[in-house]
Coordinates of C-alpha atoms in Angstrom, one line a residue:
X1 CA 11.5 84.4 -56.2
X2 CA 13.1 87.0 -54.2
X3 CA 16.7 88.8 -54.6
X4 CA 18.3 86.2 -51.6
X5 CA 16.5 83.4 -52.5
X6 CA 18.4 83.8 -55.9
X7 CA 21.5 84.6 -55.1
X8 CA 21.2 81.5 -53.0
X9 CA 20.1 79.0 -55.9
X10 CA 23.5 80.4 -57.8
X11 CA 25.5 79.7 -54.6
X12 CA 24.3 75.8 -54.2
X13 CA 24.2 75.0 -57.8
X14 CA 27.3 75.9 -58.6
X15 CA 28.4 73.6 -55.3
X16 CA 27.1 70.3 -56.4
X17 CA 29.2 67.7 -56.5
X18 CA 28.3 63.8 -56.9
X19 CA 28.2 61.1 -54.6
X20 CA 27.5 57.4 -55.0
X21 CA 23.8 57.6 -54.2
X22 CA 22.2 55.9 -50.9
X23 CA 19.8 53.3 -50.8
X24 CA 17.1 55.1 -50.4
X25 CA 18.1 57.5 -52.9
X26 CA 18.5 54.2 -55.4
X27 CA 14.7 53.5 -54.9
X28 CA 13.4 56.8 -55.8
X29 CA 16.2 57.2 -59.0
X30 CA 14.3 53.8 -59.8
X31 CA 10.9 55.5 -59.6
X32 CA 11.6 57.8 -62.2
X33 CA 12.0 61.1 -60.0
X34 CA 15.2 62.9 -60.9
X35 CA 18.0 63.2 -58.5
X36 CA 18.1 66.5 -57.1
X37 CA 14.1 66.9 -56.4
X38 CA 14.5 63.3 -54.8
X39 CA 17.4 64.0 -52.6
X40 CA 15.3 67.1 -52.0
X41 CA 12.2 64.8 -50.8
X42 CA 15.1 62.6 -48.9
X43 CA 16.4 65.7 -46.8
X44 CA 12.8 67.2 -45.9
X45 CA 11.6 63.4 -44.5
X46 CA 14.6 62.7 -42.4
X47 CA 15.8 60.4 -44.4
X48 CA 13.8 57.9 -42.8
X49 CA 12.1 55.9 -45.5
X50 CA 11.0 55.2 -48.9
X51 CA 7.2 56.0 -48.5
X52 CA 8.0 58.8 -46.4
X53 CA 10.1 60.3 -49.3
X54 CA 7.1 59.3 -52.0
X55 CA 4.2 60.6 -50.0
X56 CA 6.4 64.0 -49.5
X57 CA 7.3 63.5 -52.8
X58 CA 3.3 63.4 -53.8
X59 CA 2.5 65.9 -52.1
X60 CA 4.8 68.8 -53.8
X61 CA 3.8 67.6 -56.9
X62 CA 2.2 71.1 -57.7
X63 CA 4.2 73.0 -55.7
X64 CA 6.6 75.5 -57.6
X65 CA 9.4 75.7 -55.9
X66 CA 10.2 72.0 -56.7
X67 CA 12.8 72.6 -58.9
X68 CA 14.5 75.1 -56.5
X69 CA 17.7 74.3 -54.9
X70 CA 17.2 75.6 -51.5
X71 CA 18.4 73.5 -48.9
X72 CA 17.5 72.9 -45.5
X73 CA 18.3 74.7 -42.4
X74 CA 20.2 72.1 -39.4
X75 CA 20.9 72.9 -36.3
X76 CA 23.3 70.1 -33.4
X77 CA 20.6 70.4 -29.8
X78 CA 21.5 68.4 -27.3
X79 CA 18.2 66.7 -25.4
X80 CA 17.4 65.4 -22.0
X81 CA 14.9 62.5 -21.9
X82 CA 14.1 60.3 -19.5
X83 CA 12.5 61.8 -16.2
X84 CA 14.1 65.0 -16.8
X85 CA 12.1 65.1 -19.8
X86 CA 8.8 64.7 -18.3
X87 CA 9.3 66.9 -15.5
X88 CA 11.0 69.9 -18.2
X89 CA 7.1 68.9 -20.2
X90 CA 5.1 69.3 -17.4
X91 CA 6.6 73.1 -17.0
X92 CA 6.0 73.2 -20.2
X93 CA 2.6 72.9 -19.7
X94 CA 2.0 74.6 -15.6
X95 CA 3.8 77.8 -17.4
X96 CA 1.4 78.1 -20.1
X97 CA -0.9 77.7 -18.5
X98 CA -0.8 79.9 -16.1
X99 CA 0.9 82.9 -17.3
X100 CA 0.3 82.4 -21.0
X101 CA 2.6 81.7 -23.9
X102 CA 6.6 82.9 -24.2
X103 CA 9.5 82.6 -26.5
X104 CA 10.6 79.5 -25.1
X105 CA 7.2 77.0 -26.2
X106 CA 8.4 77.9 -29.4
X107 CA 10.5 74.7 -28.6
X108 CA 11.3 72.3 -26.5
X109 CA 13.9 71.2 -24.2
X110 CA 17.2 71.5 -25.2
X111 CA 20.8 72.7 -24.8
X112 CA 22.0 74.3 -27.7
X113 CA 25.4 72.4 -29.6
X114 CA 25.4 74.2 -33.0
X115 CA 23.5 76.6 -34.3
X116 CA 21.5 77.0 -37.8
X117 CA 23.4 75.6 -40.6
X118 CA 22.8 74.8 -44.2
X119 CA 23.7 72.0 -45.7
X120 CA 23.4 70.7 -50.0
X121 CA 20.8 68.2 -50.3
X122 CA 23.1 65.5 -50.6
X123 CA 25.8 66.2 -48.0
X124 CA 23.7 65.3 -45.7
X125 CA 25.0 61.5 -44.6
X126 CA 27.7 63.2 -43.8
X127 CA 26.4 64.8 -41.6
X128 CA 24.9 61.6 -40.2
X129 CA 28.5 60.4 -40.1
X130 CA 30.3 62.2 -38.7
X131 CA 27.6 62.6 -36.0
X132 CA 28.1 59.0 -35.2
X133 CA 31.6 59.3 -35.4
X134 CA 32.5 61.5 -33.2
X135 CA 29.8 60.9 -30.7
X136 CA 31.1 57.5 -30.8
X137 CA 35.3 59.7 -29.6
X138 CA 32.9 61.5 -26.8
X139 CA 31.2 58.7 -25.2
X140 CA 33.3 57.7 -22.9
X141 CA 34.2 61.3 -21.7
X142 CA 30.3 62.5 -21.4
X143 CA 29.3 62.6 -17.6
X144 CA 26.9 60.9 -16.7
X145 CA 25.3 63.8 -15.2
X146 CA 25.1 67.1 -16.3
X147 CA 25.4 70.1 -13.9
X148 CA 22.7 72.3 -13.6
X149 CA 21.5 76.0 -11.9
X150 CA 18.4 78.1 -11.8
X151 CA 19.2 81.7 -13.2
X152 CA 16.9 84.4 -13.2
X153 CA 15.7 87.7 -14.5
X154 CA 12.8 89.3 -15.6
X155 CA 12.7 88.1 -19.2
X156 CA 14.7 85.0 -18.9
X157 CA 14.4 81.6 -16.6
X158 CA 16.9 78.9 -17.7
X159 CA 19.3 76.1 -15.8
X160 CA 22.9 76.8 -16.7
X161 CA 25.2 74.4 -17.2
X162 CA 28.2 73.8 -15.1
X163 CA 31.9 75.1 -16.2
X164 CA 33.4 71.6 -16.1
X165 CA 30.5 70.2 -18.2
X166 CA 29.8 72.7 -20.6
X167 CA 33.2 72.6 -21.7
X168 CA 32.8 69.0 -22.3
X169 CA 29.8 69.6 -24.1
X170 CA 31.9 73.0 -26.2
X171 CA 35.1 70.4 -27.2
X172 CA 31.8 67.8 -28.4
X173 CA 30.2 71.0 -30.7
X174 CA 33.4 72.2 -32.0
X175 CA 34.8 68.8 -33.0
X176 CA 31.3 68.4 -34.6
X177 CA 31.9 71.3 -36.3
X178 CA 34.8 70.8 -37.8
X179 CA 34.5 67.5 -38.5
X180 CA 31.1 68.6 -40.5
X181 CA 32.5 71.8 -42.3
X182 CA 35.4 70.1 -43.8
X183 CA 32.9 66.8 -45.2
X184 CA 29.4 68.3 -45.7
X185 CA 31.7 71.8 -47.5
X186 CA 29.1 73.7 -44.7
X187 CA 29.8 76.5 -42.3
X188 CA 28.8 74.9 -38.8
X189 CA 28.8 77.3 -36.1
X190 CA 29.5 75.3 -32.7
X191 CA 27.2 77.5 -29.7
X192 CA 30.7 79.1 -27.4
X193 CA 28.7 81.2 -24.7
X194 CA 27.2 80.4 -21.3
X195 CA 25.5 76.9 -22.4
X196 CA 21.6 77.2 -21.5
X197 CA 18.7 74.5 -21.5
X198 CA 15.6 77.5 -21.8
X199 CA 12.6 77.1 -19.4
X200 CA 11.3 80.4 -20.4
X201 CA 12.1 84.1 -22.6
X202 CA 10.8 87.2 -23.0
X203 CA 7.6 86.7 -20.6
X204 CA 6.0 89.2 -18.8
X205 CA 8.5 90.6 -15.9
X206 CA 5.1 90.3 -13.6
X207 CA 5.2 87.1 -14.1
X208 CA 8.5 86.0 -13.0
X209 CA 8.5 85.1 -9.7
X210 CA 5.3 82.9 -10.6
X211 CA 8.2 81.1 -13.1
X212 CA 10.9 80.8 -10.6
X213 CA 8.0 78.8 -7.9
X214 CA 6.9 76.6 -11.0
X215 CA 10.6 75.8 -12.3
X216 CA 12.5 75.4 -7.8
X217 CA 9.6 71.7 -8.5
X218 CA 12.1 70.9 -11.1
X219 CA 14.9 68.6 -10.5
X220 CA 18.1 69.2 -12.6
X221 CA 20.0 65.8 -11.0
X222 CA 16.5 63.8 -11.8
X223 CA 17.7 60.6 -14.2
X224 CA 17.8 61.7 -17.5
X225 CA 19.5 60.3 -20.6
X226 CA 20.8 63.0 -22.9
X227 CA 20.7 62.8 -26.7
X228 CA 22.5 64.6 -29.5
X229 CA 19.9 65.1 -32.1
X230 CA 19.8 66.9 -35.9
X231 CA 17.1 68.8 -36.8
X232 CA 16.3 71.0 -39.6
X233 CA 13.6 73.4 -40.8
X234 CA 13.1 74.8 -44.1
X235 CA 15.0 78.0 -44.2
X236 CA 13.1 80.2 -46.4
X237 CA 10.3 80.9 -44.1
X238 CA 12.5 80.9 -40.3
X239 CA 11.0 84.4 -39.3
X240 CA 7.4 83.6 -40.3
X241 CA 3.7 82.6 -38.1
X242 CA 3.7 78.6 -37.5
X243 CA 0.1 78.2 -38.1
X244 CA -2.1 75.0 -37.5
X245 CA -5.3 73.9 -39.6
X246 CA -8.1 73.4 -37.5
X247 CA -11.1 71.9 -39.8
X248 CA -10.2 71.3 -43.7
X249 CA -11.1 74.3 -45.8
X250 CA -12.0 73.5 -49.7
X251 CA -10.9 76.6 -52.2
X252 CA -14.3 78.5 -53.5
X253 CA -11.7 80.7 -55.6
X254 CA -8.7 80.0 -57.2
X255 CA -6.5 81.8 -55.5
X256 CA -7.5 80.0 -52.6
X257 CA -5.6 77.5 -50.3
X258 CA -6.4 73.9 -49.3
X259 CA -5.8 73.1 -46.2
X260 CA -6.9 69.3 -44.2
X261 CA -7.0 69.6 -40.7
X262 CA -3.5 69.5 -38.9
X263 CA -1.9 71.5 -42.1
X264 CA 0.9 73.9 -41.0
X265 CA 0.8 76.9 -42.7
X266 CA 3.5 79.8 -43.0
X267 CA 2.2 83.0 -42.9
X268 CA 4.6 86.3 -43.4
X269 CA 3.0 89.4 -41.2
X270 CA 4.5 91.8 -43.2
X271 CA 2.3 90.7 -46.1
X272 CA -1.4 90.6 -44.6
X273 CA -1.8 94.6 -44.5
X274 CA -3.7 94.0 -48.1
X275 CA -5.3 90.8 -47.3
X276 CA -9.4 90.9 -45.9
X277 CA -10.2 90.9 -43.0
X278 CA -10.4 87.5 -41.8
X279 CA -8.6 86.2 -43.6
X280 CA -4.7 85.4 -44.4
X281 CA -2.5 84.6 -46.9
X282 CA 0.4 82.1 -46.5
X283 CA 2.2 78.6 -47.7
X284 CA 1.3 75.4 -47.1
X285 CA 3.9 73.4 -45.0
X286 CA 2.3 69.8 -46.9
X287 CA 2.1 71.1 -50.1
X288 CA 4.4 74.2 -50.8
X289 CA 1.4 76.1 -52.6
X290 CA 0.4 79.3 -51.3
X291 CA -3.2 80.3 -51.2
X292 CA -5.7 82.3 -48.8
X293 CA -7.9 80.4 -46.2
X294 CA -9.8 81.8 -43.9
X295 CA -7.9 82.9 -40.1
X296 CA -10.7 81.5 -37.6
X297 CA -9.9 78.3 -39.4
X298 CA -6.3 78.4 -37.4
X299 CA -4.9 78.9 -34.7
X300 CA -0.7 79.8 -33.6
X301 CA 1.3 76.4 -33.7
X302 CA 4.5 76.4 -32.5
X303 CA 8.1 77.2 -34.2
X304 CA 9.2 73.6 -33.5
X305 CA 5.9 71.6 -34.9
X306 CA 7.4 71.9 -38.6
X307 CA 10.9 71.2 -37.8
X308 CA 12.7 67.2 -38.9
X309 CA 14.3 65.4 -36.7
X310 CA 17.2 63.6 -38.6
X311 CA 19.3 61.1 -36.8
X312 CA 20.0 61.0 -32.9
X313 CA 23.3 60.0 -31.2
X314 CA 22.4 58.8 -27.6
X315 CA 25.0 59.1 -24.6
X316 CA 24.5 56.4 -22.2
X317 CA 26.7 54.8 -19.4
X318 CA 26.2 51.5 -20.7
X319 CA 25.6 51.3 -23.8
X320 CA 26.3 53.8 -27.3
X321 CA 24.2 53.1 -29.7
X322 CA 23.7 55.0 -32.9
X323 CA 19.5 55.6 -33.9
X324 CA 17.3 56.1 -36.4
X325 CA 14.6 57.8 -34.6
X326 CA 11.1 59.5 -35.3
X327 CA 10.1 62.4 -33.3
X328 CA 8.9 61.3 -30.0
X329 CA 11.3 61.7 -26.8
X330 CA 11.9 56.9 -26.9
X331 CA 15.7 55.8 -27.6
X332 CA 17.3 53.2 -28.2
X333 CA 18.9 51.2 -25.4
X334 CA 20.6 47.8 -26.0
X335 CA 18.0 47.1 -29.4
X336 CA 15.5 48.0 -27.3
X337 CA 12.8 51.0 -27.5
X338 CA 12.4 52.4 -23.3
X339 CA 9.7 54.8 -23.1
X340 CA 10.5 57.7 -20.6
X341 CA 9.6 56.7 -17.2
X342 CA 6.7 59.3 -15.3
X343 CA 7.8 60.7 -12.9
X344 CA 4.8 62.4 -10.9
X345 CA 7.7 64.6 -8.0
X346 CA 6.7 67.9 -10.2
X347 CA 2.9 67.5 -10.7
X348 CA 2.5 66.9 -7.0
X349 CA 4.8 70.4 -6.4
X350 CA 1.9 71.7 -9.3
X351 CA -1.2 70.3 -7.6
X352 CA 0.1 71.6 -4.5
X353 CA 0.8 75.0 -5.9
X354 CA -2.9 74.6 -7.7
X355 CA -4.5 74.9 -4.2
X356 CA -3.5 78.2 -3.6
X357 CA -5.1 79.3 -6.2
X358 CA -8.0 80.2 -4.6
X359 CA -10.3 81.7 -6.7
X360 CA -10.4 83.1 -10.5
X361 CA -12.6 84.9 -12.6
X362 CA -13.8 83.8 -15.9
X363 CA -14.8 87.5 -18.1
X364 CA -16.6 86.4 -21.4
X365 CA -18.7 88.0 -23.9
X366 CA -22.1 87.5 -25.2
X367 CA -23.0 84.5 -27.6
X368 CA -24.2 85.4 -31.4
X369 CA -27.0 88.6 -31.4
X370 CA -29.4 88.5 -34.0
X371 CA -29.0 91.9 -35.1
X372 CA -24.9 90.2 -35.8
X373 CA -25.8 88.1 -38.6
X374 CA -29.6 89.8 -39.5
X375 CA -28.1 93.5 -39.7
X376 CA -29.7 96.2 -37.1
X377 CA -33.0 96.2 -38.9
X378 CA -33.6 92.6 -37.7
X379 CA -36.5 94.1 -36.4
X380 CA -38.9 95.1 -39.8
X381 CA -37.8 91.4 -41.0
X382 CA -39.6 89.6 -38.0
X383 CA -42.6 92.4 -36.8
X384 CA -46.3 91.7 -38.5
X385 CA -48.4 95.0 -39.8
X386 CA -49.8 94.6 -36.6
X387 CA -46.7 94.7 -34.5
X388 CA -46.5 90.9 -33.4
X389 CA -43.1 89.0 -33.9
X390 CA -42.8 85.8 -35.7
X391 CA -40.1 84.0 -36.9
X392 CA -39.2 84.3 -40.1
X393 CA -35.5 82.8 -40.1
X394 CA -35.0 79.8 -38.6
X395 CA -31.8 81.7 -36.9
X396 CA -34.2 84.0 -35.1
X397 CA -35.7 83.4 -31.3
X398 CA -38.6 81.1 -31.6
X399 CA -40.5 84.1 -29.4
X400 CA -39.1 86.9 -27.6
X401 CA -39.8 87.1 -23.8
X402 CA -42.4 89.7 -22.3
X403 CA -41.9 93.4 -21.7
X404 CA -44.0 96.2 -20.8
X405 CA -42.7 99.0 -22.3
X406 CA -43.1 98.4 -26.6
X407 CA -41.3 95.7 -28.6
X408 CA -39.5 98.0 -30.6
X409 CA -37.2 98.3 -27.4
X410 CA -35.4 95.1 -28.6
X411 CA -34.0 96.7 -31.9
X412 CA -31.0 98.1 -29.3
X413 CA -31.2 95.2 -26.8
X414 CA -31.3 92.4 -29.2
X415 CA -31.5 89.1 -28.4
X416 CA -29.4 86.3 -28.8
X417 CA -30.0 84.1 -32.2
X418 CA -31.0 80.5 -32.3
X419 CA -27.0 79.9 -32.7
X420 CA -26.4 81.9 -30.0
X421 CA -28.4 79.8 -27.7
X422 CA -27.0 77.0 -28.6
X423 CA -22.8 78.4 -28.3
X424 CA -23.8 79.8 -24.9
X425 CA -25.1 76.2 -23.5
X426 CA -22.6 74.4 -25.8
X427 CA -19.3 76.5 -23.3
X428 CA -21.5 75.6 -20.5
X429 CA -21.3 71.6 -21.1
X430 CA -17.5 72.1 -22.2
X431 CA -16.7 73.9 -18.4
X432 CA -18.7 71.2 -16.6
X433 CA -16.4 68.7 -18.5
X434 CA -13.6 70.7 -17.3
X435 CA -15.0 70.1 -13.6
X436 CA -15.6 74.4 -13.2
X437 CA -17.4 75.4 -10.3
X438 CA -18.9 78.5 -11.3
X439 CA -20.2 80.0 -7.5
X440 CA -20.9 83.7 -9.2
X441 CA -22.2 85.0 -11.8
X442 CA -22.3 88.7 -13.1
X443 CA -24.2 90.1 -15.7
X444 CA -24.4 92.6 -17.7
X445 CA -27.7 94.0 -17.7
X446 CA -28.2 94.0 -21.9
X447 CA -30.5 90.9 -23.0
X448 CA -27.6 89.4 -25.2
X449 CA -25.1 88.3 -21.5
X450 CA -28.4 87.7 -19.3
X451 CA -29.1 85.1 -21.9
X452 CA -26.1 84.1 -22.5
X453 CA -25.4 83.5 -18.8
X454 CA -28.4 81.4 -18.6
X455 CA -27.7 79.1 -21.2
X456 CA -24.4 78.3 -19.7
X457 CA -26.0 77.9 -16.4
X458 CA -28.0 74.9 -18.2
X459 CA -24.6 73.3 -20.1
X460 CA -23.6 73.4 -16.6
X461 CA -26.5 71.8 -14.6
X462 CA -26.6 75.3 -12.4
X463 CA -29.4 76.9 -14.1
X464 CA -31.3 76.2 -10.8
X465 CA -28.9 76.7 -8.1
X466 CA -26.9 80.2 -9.4
X467 CA -28.9 83.4 -9.8
X468 CA -27.2 85.8 -12.2
X469 CA -26.9 89.0 -10.6
X470 CA -27.2 91.8 -13.4
X471 CA -24.7 95.0 -12.9
X472 CA -25.3 97.3 -14.6
X473 CA -21.8 98.6 -14.3
X474 CA -21.2 95.6 -16.6
X475 CA -22.0 97.6 -19.5
X476 CA -20.4 98.3 -22.3
X477 CA -18.5 101.6 -23.5
X478 CA -21.6 104.0 -23.7
X479 CA -19.6 105.4 -26.9
X480 CA -19.6 102.6 -28.6
X481 CA -23.9 102.6 -29.1
X482 CA -25.2 103.2 -31.8
X483 CA -29.0 104.8 -31.2
X484 CA -26.5 107.7 -28.9
X485 CA -28.8 107.0 -25.6
X486 CA -29.0 104.3 -23.0
X487 CA -31.2 100.8 -24.2
X488 CA -34.0 100.2 -22.0
X489 CA -33.2 97.4 -20.6
X490 CA -35.9 94.4 -19.0
X491 CA -36.9 95.2 -15.8
X492 CA -35.9 92.2 -13.0
X493 CA -39.1 91.7 -12.6
X494 CA -39.6 91.5 -16.8
X495 CA -36.3 89.0 -16.6
X496 CA -38.0 86.9 -13.9
X497 CA -41.1 86.7 -15.1
X498 CA -39.6 85.5 -18.4
X499 CA -38.2 82.9 -16.6
X500 CA -34.5 84.2 -16.5
X501 CA -33.3 82.9 -13.2
X502 CA -31.8 86.3 -11.3
X503 CA -30.9 88.0 -8.2
X504 CA -34.0 89.9 -6.8
X505 CA -32.3 90.5 -4.0
X506 CA -28.9 92.5 -5.9
X507 CA -28.1 95.5 -5.5
X508 CA -25.7 96.9 -8.3
X509 CA -22.4 98.6 -7.3
X510 CA -23.3 101.2 -10.4
X511 CA -27.0 102.6 -10.9
X512 CA -28.2 101.9 -14.2
X513 CA -29.3 105.5 -13.4
X514 CA -25.7 106.9 -13.0
X515 CA -24.8 105.1 -17.1
X516 CA -24.8 108.1 -18.9
X517 CA -24.7 108.1 -22.9
X518 CA -21.3 109.2 -25.5
X519 CA -19.1 108.6 -22.1
X520 CA -15.7 109.6 -22.2
X521 CA -12.9 106.6 -22.8
X522 CA -11.3 107.3 -19.3
X523 CA -14.9 107.0 -17.6
X524 CA -15.3 103.8 -19.2
X525 CA -12.2 102.7 -17.5
X526 CA -12.6 104.0 -13.9
X527 CA -15.7 102.2 -14.2
X528 CA -15.0 99.4 -15.0
X529 CA -12.3 99.0 -12.9
X530 CA -14.7 100.0 -9.8
X531 CA -16.8 97.4 -10.8
X532 CA -14.7 94.5 -11.2
X533 CA -12.9 95.0 -8.0
X534 CA -16.2 95.3 -6.3
X535 CA -17.3 92.0 -7.6
X536 CA -13.9 91.0 -5.9
X537 CA -14.9 91.7 -2.6
X538 CA -18.5 91.2 -2.7
X539 CA -17.0 87.2 -4.0
X540 CA -16.2 85.6 -0.5
X541 CA -12.5 84.1 -0.9
X542 CA -12.4 81.0 1.0
X543 CA -13.6 79.0 -1.8
X544 CA -12.3 77.7 -4.4
X545 CA -15.3 78.6 -6.8
X546 CA -14.9 80.9 -10.2
X547 CA -16.9 83.8 -10.5
X548 CA -18.1 84.4 -14.0
X549 CA -18.7 87.5 -15.0
X550 CA -20.9 87.6 -19.2
X551 CA -20.4 91.0 -20.4
X552 CA -19.2 92.4 -23.7
X553 CA -16.1 92.3 -25.8
X554 CA -14.4 95.2 -24.3
X555 CA -15.2 93.6 -20.9
X556 CA -12.2 91.4 -21.6
X557 CA -9.5 93.9 -21.6
X558 CA -11.5 96.2 -19.3
X559 CA -12.2 94.1 -16.4
X560 CA -8.7 92.0 -16.5
X561 CA -5.9 94.7 -16.8
X562 CA -7.2 96.1 -13.6
X563 CA -7.7 93.4 -11.6
X564 CA -4.2 92.0 -12.7
X565 CA -1.8 95.1 -11.8
X566 CA -1.8 96.7 -15.8
X567 CA -2.6 100.2 -17.5
X568 CA -5.5 100.8 -19.9
X569 CA -4.7 100.4 -23.9
X570 CA -4.4 103.6 -25.6
X571 CA -8.1 103.9 -26.7
X572 CA -7.2 103.5 -30.4
X573 CA -5.4 99.9 -29.8
X574 CA -8.5 99.0 -27.6
X575 CA -10.8 99.4 -30.2
X576 CA -8.6 97.4 -32.4
X577 CA -8.2 94.9 -30.4
X578 CA -12.2 94.3 -29.1
X579 CA -13.0 93.7 -32.8
X580 CA -11.3 90.9 -33.0
X581 CA -13.3 89.1 -30.3
X582 CA -15.6 86.5 -30.8
X583 CA -18.6 85.5 -29.9
X584 CA -17.8 84.0 -26.5
X585 CA -14.6 84.7 -26.5
X586 CA -13.2 84.4 -22.7
X587 CA -9.8 85.2 -20.6
X588 CA -9.4 83.6 -17.0
X589 CA -8.0 85.7 -14.2
X590 CA -6.5 83.6 -11.7
X591 CA -6.1 84.7 -7.4
X592 CA -2.6 83.7 -6.3
X593 CA -3.4 84.7 -2.3
X594 CA -0.1 83.9 -1.0
X595 CA 0.8 86.9 -3.1
X596 CA -1.6 89.5 -3.0
X597 CA -2.2 89.3 -7.1
X598 CA -4.2 88.2 -9.5
X599 CA -2.2 86.9 -12.8
X600 CA -4.0 85.5 -16.6
X601 CA -3.7 82.3 -17.0
X602 CA -5.4 80.1 -20.7
X603 CA -9.1 79.2 -19.5
X604 CA -10.8 76.2 -18.9
X605 CA -11.9 75.5 -22.1
X606 CA -11.7 76.3 -26.1
X607 CA -13.4 79.0 -27.6
X608 CA -16.0 78.5 -30.2
X609 CA -15.4 78.4 -33.6
X610 CA -18.3 78.8 -36.1
X611 CA -18.3 79.8 -40.2
X612 CA -20.7 82.5 -42.0
X613 CA -23.8 80.5 -43.2
X614 CA -25.2 82.7 -46.4
X615 CA -29.7 82.6 -46.7
X616 CA -30.3 80.1 -48.7
X617 CA -33.4 80.6 -51.7
X618 CA -34.3 77.5 -53.1
X619 CA -36.5 79.4 -56.0
X620 CA -33.8 81.9 -57.7
X621 CA -31.4 79.2 -57.1
X622 CA -32.7 76.3 -58.5
X623 CA -36.1 76.9 -60.2
X624 CA -34.7 80.5 -62.4
X625 CA -32.3 80.5 -65.1

């Protein structure tokens, strides 16, 4: 146990006081659970039901910290519901799509009334009582609508609460803090600075104008019922990253962690330096157990995804009802549950703004290549003595395209594996499902890229309509070519004869003969910038179609950063990032024609994650002793 946790353990152990147990606690005690563990389960589940607490205890039966009296941290938020809540959620969604994730997306729309504070498990009910009493005393004074005005800077965007209404909210926060501190023996600090509802925080400065335009689509005077809500979080993991498991993982070794799809994992970034590449070490929110998990089984989650809502007090002009709720924004009025009213006004405004985003550019890495699976000597594994190709493993392609020069040129210009072909078609089908209109396709001259483009077009059902423009300037940084020479690529005629849908009339911006081996990083950056500008110029801007560029891992940065006006990364940082880009990793830029600029937004589809599958020899595994 860390020193800080040891000190906290001693502090809270000395402050335990007896209190008559609640009905929930009595039920758990009757089941044989020790009082301190039962109270911990109730606090961790929001004291809602016996079933929730019992399920938590069952899941945490192997939690090494189960006996530690480390309390939860609590905060009091004022949260909007109704039409305003819907508008804010639309903004959250659209700002993330157009500008990527920022700090505000870690949470949900709220005004902070009291900062996080600790409260012993056995005294949490006193906080509930305090919230109801203070809420009742302020119910008549609470404003029917809260005055909100938009404020913006290069790193912050949000609504500030008007002074007169802010004063009432601060009085409410002070009253709650004073009584909770006295009754529950905890230190509660009210928020007395400028009260605000954050829309975006710590975003890229060049996204400010876009975010402002989206925020102007929100009417802060819309119908809204404000709810004062108590939330809690596990104080041990405040500075950790939160991951969400995408798939189930069953441990193969004793130091690995069992996870189910949807589980949350707490990961300390400072403890990952000695972990093997592709793995992370973390603690399960569901079980409290710690171990290693494969990183590609997870995605980043929001900080608030693991928080627990305890009690809330809805401020309503006609009725003041203290409710116990789940995590939905629904509220109880006069004993009935009312779902927020859906409003179309913000959606219409956002749709109108999206209409000016005429063009998009989707940059994608190729699919899985054979040498990625079978190593650099892959060709030697599938050539007969007389130099003919045969399929040595089902993940080798069934045939190789015909080429006039030596078949050994495939060694430095490898094709996709069968899994790579399947991946590419799957991405195309996903783009079709999202109704993405691809108008132009550009590909690196590398065979793996051309094949990826071909199978994506097949998935899109566009393989007979859109031709592939082979652009030599899209080839990767030649310094990374193991052969130290530029590979002998298949000619346009050979590609056409092999049934690839090639635009034979297209002439590349950079001739193949101009590619030089072992070019400098500056030369590669300059080449990439020139090529992407040529492509944008060559594709008419009248339509809404997407320009698909199929290249290499390095393409994602080298083609998008100059387009959105960012300088090239340092070469060492560049290499580190490229190493982590998976097969068919992608990024997406959209044009804002009215601003004469491009910006990064979320890709229209998710990327594909798949695990390693080692070769299996049944004779060695089954027959040999």
